[in-house]
Short mmCIF file of C-alpha atoms in Angstrom, two decimals:
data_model
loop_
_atom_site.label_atom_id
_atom_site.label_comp_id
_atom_site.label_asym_id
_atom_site.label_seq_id
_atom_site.Cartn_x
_atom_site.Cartn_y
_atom_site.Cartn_z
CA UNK K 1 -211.27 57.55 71.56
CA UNK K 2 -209.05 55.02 69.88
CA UNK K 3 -205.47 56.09 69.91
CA UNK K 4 -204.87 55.98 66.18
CA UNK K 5 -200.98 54.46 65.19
CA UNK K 6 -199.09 55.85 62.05
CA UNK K 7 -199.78 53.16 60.54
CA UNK K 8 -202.75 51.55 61.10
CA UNK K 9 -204.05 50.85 57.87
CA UNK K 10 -201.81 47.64 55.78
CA UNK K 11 -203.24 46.68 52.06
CA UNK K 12 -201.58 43.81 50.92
CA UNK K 13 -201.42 42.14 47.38
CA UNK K 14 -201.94 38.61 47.42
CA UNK K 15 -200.01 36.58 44.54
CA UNK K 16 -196.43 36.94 44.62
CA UNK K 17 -196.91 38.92 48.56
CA UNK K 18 -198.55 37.05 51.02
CA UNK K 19 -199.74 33.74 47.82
CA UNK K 20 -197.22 32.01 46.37
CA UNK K 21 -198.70 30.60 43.08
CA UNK K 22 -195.27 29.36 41.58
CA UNK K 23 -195.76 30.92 38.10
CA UNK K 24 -199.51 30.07 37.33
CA UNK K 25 -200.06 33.79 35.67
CA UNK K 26 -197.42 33.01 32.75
CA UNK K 27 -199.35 29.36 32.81
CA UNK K 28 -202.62 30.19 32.84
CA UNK K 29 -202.02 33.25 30.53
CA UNK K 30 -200.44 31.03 27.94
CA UNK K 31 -202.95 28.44 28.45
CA UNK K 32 -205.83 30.89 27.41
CA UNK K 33 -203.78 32.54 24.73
CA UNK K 34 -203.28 29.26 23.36
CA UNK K 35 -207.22 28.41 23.21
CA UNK K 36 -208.17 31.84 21.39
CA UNK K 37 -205.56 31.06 18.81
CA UNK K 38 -202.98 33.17 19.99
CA UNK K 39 -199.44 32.67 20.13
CA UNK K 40 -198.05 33.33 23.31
CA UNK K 41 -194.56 33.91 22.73
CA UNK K 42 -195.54 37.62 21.15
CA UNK K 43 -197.31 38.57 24.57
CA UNK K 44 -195.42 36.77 27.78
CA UNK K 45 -192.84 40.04 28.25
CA UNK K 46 -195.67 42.14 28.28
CA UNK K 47 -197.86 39.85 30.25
CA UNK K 48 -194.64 39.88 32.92
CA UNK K 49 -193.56 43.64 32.51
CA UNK K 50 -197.65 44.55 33.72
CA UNK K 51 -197.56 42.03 36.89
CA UNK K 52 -200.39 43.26 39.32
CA UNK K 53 -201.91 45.02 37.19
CA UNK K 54 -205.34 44.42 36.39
CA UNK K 55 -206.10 41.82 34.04
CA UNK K 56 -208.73 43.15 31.87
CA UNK K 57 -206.51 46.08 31.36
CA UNK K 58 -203.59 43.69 30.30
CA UNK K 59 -205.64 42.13 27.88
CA UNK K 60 -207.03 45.48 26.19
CA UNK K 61 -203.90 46.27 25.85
CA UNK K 62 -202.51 43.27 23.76
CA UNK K 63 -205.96 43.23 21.55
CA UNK K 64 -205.63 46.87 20.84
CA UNK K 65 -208.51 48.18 22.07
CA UNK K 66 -210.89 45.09 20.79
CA UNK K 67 -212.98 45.02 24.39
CA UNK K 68 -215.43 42.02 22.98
CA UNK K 69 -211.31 40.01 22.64
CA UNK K 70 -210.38 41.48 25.21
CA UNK K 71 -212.93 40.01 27.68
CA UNK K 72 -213.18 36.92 25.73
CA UNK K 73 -209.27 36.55 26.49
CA UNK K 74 -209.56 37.60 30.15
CA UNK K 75 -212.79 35.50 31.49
CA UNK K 76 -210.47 32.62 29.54
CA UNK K 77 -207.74 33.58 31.93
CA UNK K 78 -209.79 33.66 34.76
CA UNK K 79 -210.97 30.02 34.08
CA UNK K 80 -207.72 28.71 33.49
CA UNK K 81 -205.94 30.48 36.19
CA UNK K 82 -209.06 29.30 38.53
CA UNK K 83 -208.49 25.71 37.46
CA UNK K 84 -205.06 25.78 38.67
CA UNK K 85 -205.99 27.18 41.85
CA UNK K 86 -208.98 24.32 42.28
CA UNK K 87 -205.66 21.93 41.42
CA UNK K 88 -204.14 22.96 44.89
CA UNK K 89 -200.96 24.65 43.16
CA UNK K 90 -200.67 27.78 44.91
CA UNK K 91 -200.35 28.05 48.80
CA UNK K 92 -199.40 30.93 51.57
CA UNK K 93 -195.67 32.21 51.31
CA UNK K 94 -194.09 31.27 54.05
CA UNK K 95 -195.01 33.13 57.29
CA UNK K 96 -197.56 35.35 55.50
CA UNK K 97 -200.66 34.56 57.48
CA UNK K 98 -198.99 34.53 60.74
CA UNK K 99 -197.66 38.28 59.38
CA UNK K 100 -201.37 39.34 58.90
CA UNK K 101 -201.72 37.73 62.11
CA UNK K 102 -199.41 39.49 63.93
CA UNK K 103 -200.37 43.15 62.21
CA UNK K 104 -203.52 42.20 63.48
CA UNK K 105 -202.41 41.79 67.10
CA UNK K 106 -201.15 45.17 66.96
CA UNK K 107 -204.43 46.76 66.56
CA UNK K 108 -204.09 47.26 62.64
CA UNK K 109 -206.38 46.31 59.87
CA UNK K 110 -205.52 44.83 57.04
CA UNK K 111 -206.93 44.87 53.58
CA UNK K 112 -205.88 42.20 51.07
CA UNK K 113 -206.25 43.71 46.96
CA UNK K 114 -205.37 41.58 43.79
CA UNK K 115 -205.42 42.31 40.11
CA UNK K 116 -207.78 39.39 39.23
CA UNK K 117 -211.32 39.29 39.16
CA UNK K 118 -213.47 38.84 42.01
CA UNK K 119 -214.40 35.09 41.47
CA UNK K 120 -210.83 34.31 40.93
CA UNK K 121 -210.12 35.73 44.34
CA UNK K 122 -212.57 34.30 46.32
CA UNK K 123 -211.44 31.07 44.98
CA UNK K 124 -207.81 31.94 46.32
CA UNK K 125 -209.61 32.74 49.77
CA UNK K 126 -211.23 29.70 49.56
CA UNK K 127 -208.53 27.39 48.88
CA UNK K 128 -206.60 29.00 51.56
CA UNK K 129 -208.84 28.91 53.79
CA UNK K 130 -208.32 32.96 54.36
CA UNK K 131 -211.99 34.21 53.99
CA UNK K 132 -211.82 34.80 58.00
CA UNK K 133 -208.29 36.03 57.88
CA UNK K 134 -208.67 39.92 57.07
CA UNK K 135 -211.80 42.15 57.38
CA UNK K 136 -211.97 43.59 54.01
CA UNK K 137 -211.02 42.05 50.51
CA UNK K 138 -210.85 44.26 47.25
CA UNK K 139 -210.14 43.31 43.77
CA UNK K 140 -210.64 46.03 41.30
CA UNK K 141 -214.26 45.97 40.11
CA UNK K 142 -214.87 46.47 43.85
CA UNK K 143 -212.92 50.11 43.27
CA UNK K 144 -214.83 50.83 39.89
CA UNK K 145 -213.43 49.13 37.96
CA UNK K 146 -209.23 50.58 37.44
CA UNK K 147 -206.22 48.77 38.93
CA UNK K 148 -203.07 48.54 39.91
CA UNK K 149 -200.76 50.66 38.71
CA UNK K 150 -204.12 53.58 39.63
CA UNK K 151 -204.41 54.24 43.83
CA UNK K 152 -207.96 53.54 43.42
CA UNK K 153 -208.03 50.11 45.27
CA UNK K 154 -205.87 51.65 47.95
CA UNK K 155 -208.23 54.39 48.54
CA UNK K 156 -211.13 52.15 48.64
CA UNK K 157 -209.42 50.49 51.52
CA UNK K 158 -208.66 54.15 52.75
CA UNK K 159 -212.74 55.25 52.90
CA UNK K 160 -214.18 51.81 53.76
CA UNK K 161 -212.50 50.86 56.66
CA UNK K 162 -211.68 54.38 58.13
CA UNK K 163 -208.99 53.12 59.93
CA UNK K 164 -206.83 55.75 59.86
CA UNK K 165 -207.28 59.76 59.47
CA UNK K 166 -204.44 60.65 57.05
CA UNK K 167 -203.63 58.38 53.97
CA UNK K 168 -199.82 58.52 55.17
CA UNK K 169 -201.14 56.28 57.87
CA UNK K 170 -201.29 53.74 54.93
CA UNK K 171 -198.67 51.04 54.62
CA UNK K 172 -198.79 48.96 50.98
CA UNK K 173 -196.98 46.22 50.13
CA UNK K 174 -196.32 44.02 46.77
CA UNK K 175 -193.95 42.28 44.60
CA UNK K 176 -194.57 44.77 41.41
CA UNK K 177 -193.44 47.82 40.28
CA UNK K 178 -196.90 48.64 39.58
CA UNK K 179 -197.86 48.06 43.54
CA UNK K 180 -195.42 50.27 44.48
CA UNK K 181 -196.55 52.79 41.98
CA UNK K 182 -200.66 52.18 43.39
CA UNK K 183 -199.14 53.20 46.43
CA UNK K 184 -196.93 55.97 45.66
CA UNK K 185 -200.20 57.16 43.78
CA UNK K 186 -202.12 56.86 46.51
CA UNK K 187 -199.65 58.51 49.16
CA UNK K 188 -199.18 55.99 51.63
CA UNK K 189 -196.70 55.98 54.14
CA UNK K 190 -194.92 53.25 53.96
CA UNK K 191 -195.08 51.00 50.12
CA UNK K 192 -192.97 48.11 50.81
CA UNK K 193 -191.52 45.69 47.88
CA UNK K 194 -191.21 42.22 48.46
CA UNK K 195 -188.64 39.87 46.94
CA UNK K 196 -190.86 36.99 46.78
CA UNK K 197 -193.01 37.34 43.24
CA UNK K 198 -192.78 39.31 39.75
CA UNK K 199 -189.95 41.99 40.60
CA UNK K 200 -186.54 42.48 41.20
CA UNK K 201 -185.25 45.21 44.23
CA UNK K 202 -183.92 47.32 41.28
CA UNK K 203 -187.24 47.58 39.61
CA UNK K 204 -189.05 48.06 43.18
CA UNK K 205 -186.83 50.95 44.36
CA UNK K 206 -187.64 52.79 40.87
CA UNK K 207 -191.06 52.91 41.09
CA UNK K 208 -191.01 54.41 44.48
CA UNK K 209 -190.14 51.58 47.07
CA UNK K 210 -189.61 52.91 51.09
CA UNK K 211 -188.38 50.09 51.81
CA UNK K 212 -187.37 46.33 50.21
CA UNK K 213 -187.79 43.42 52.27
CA UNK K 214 -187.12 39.50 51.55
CA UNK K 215 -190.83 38.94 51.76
CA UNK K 216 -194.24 39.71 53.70
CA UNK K 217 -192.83 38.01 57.16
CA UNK K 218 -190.95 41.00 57.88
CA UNK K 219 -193.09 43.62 57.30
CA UNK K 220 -194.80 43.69 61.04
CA UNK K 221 -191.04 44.81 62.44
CA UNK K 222 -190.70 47.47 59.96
CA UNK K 223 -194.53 48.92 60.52
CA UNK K 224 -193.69 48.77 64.52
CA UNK K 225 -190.43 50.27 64.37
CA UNK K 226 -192.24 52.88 61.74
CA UNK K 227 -194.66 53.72 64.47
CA UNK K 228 -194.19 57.26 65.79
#
């Protein structure tokens, strides 16, 4: 039987954690706001208050409750936002994929989740060339539907890979407060902030942080040394 770590189960976000996209929500948000008519200015510190959370949800929110708007707002963001990713402007953060690497070495899987919709991630994966990199990807119609700040995409990574017995086994890590929330929610072991996206260590550490790091790159010491 496979000797089973304390932490052998890692669910990553991508933009802002292991993608560096250099700003292309607040573009591609104000890009689409912009070609429904909208004016931008009235939305952006909500739009960067909600980072990681899911999209469609962010957009309900701002059309109060109009779902036919609200879609029409969010498959606009998804096009625009894809666009910019077909443009080349986003890449790895530095030392990310040898991080994933390196967790992967040590006999862990790893599960990378995102607030966008699917097609938008697979385009990421694509550009990246990352659709070999990790076993299992989830964006949040792939956990019915709810995302970030809900657990539900970190549970789905919980019951379809079955790496680990006990859900304190899980390690998350994100730049958001709401990806430290998901993984509060979900009672992982370990929910690691990053300083390389959305959030500041302040806001990190108050929606339930372990641990702050200066980005991804680090995060294989700190699961090893978390190992019991």
């Amino acid at each position: 039987m496979k000797q089973v770590k304390k932490h052998d189960l890692v669910v990553l976000d991508m933009a802002g954690t292991t993608v560096a996209d250099g700003g292309l929500v607040e573009r591609a948000f104000t890009a689409a706001a912009e070609r429904l008519g909208e004016d931008p200015a009235t939305m952006i510190d909500y739009v960067r208050a909600t980072m990681g959370e899911s999209k469609i949800s962010v957009f309900r929110h701002l059309f109060g409750g109009d779902e036919p708007r609200a879609r029409q707002a969010s498959l606009a963001f998804e096009e625009e936002y894809g666009e910019l990713v077909a443009g080349g402007l986003i890449a790895p953060v530095p030392g990310a994929a040898e991080a994933i690497a390196e967790l992967r070495d040590q006999g862990r899987t790893v599960v990378l989740t995102t607030g966008f919709a699917r097609v938008t991630q697979d385009a990421i994966l694509d550009v990246l060339g990352w659709r070999d990199l990790v076993p299992l990807t989830l964006c949040p119609a792939d956990a019915g539907g709810r995302g970030r700040p809900y657990p539900d995409m970190v549970l789905g990574a919980f019951l379809r890979t079955g790496a680990v017995d006990d859900v304190r086994q899980v390690v998350v890590a994100g730049d958001t407060s709401y990806d430290m929330l998901s993984g509060v929610r979900a009672g992982a072991g370990i929910v690691a902030g990053v300083l390389t996206g959305a959030h500041d260590e302040g806001a990190l550490k108050e929606h339930g942080a372990t641990h702050v790091l200066t980005s991804v790159a680090e995060l294989p010491a700190l699961v090893r040394e978390s190992d019991a």
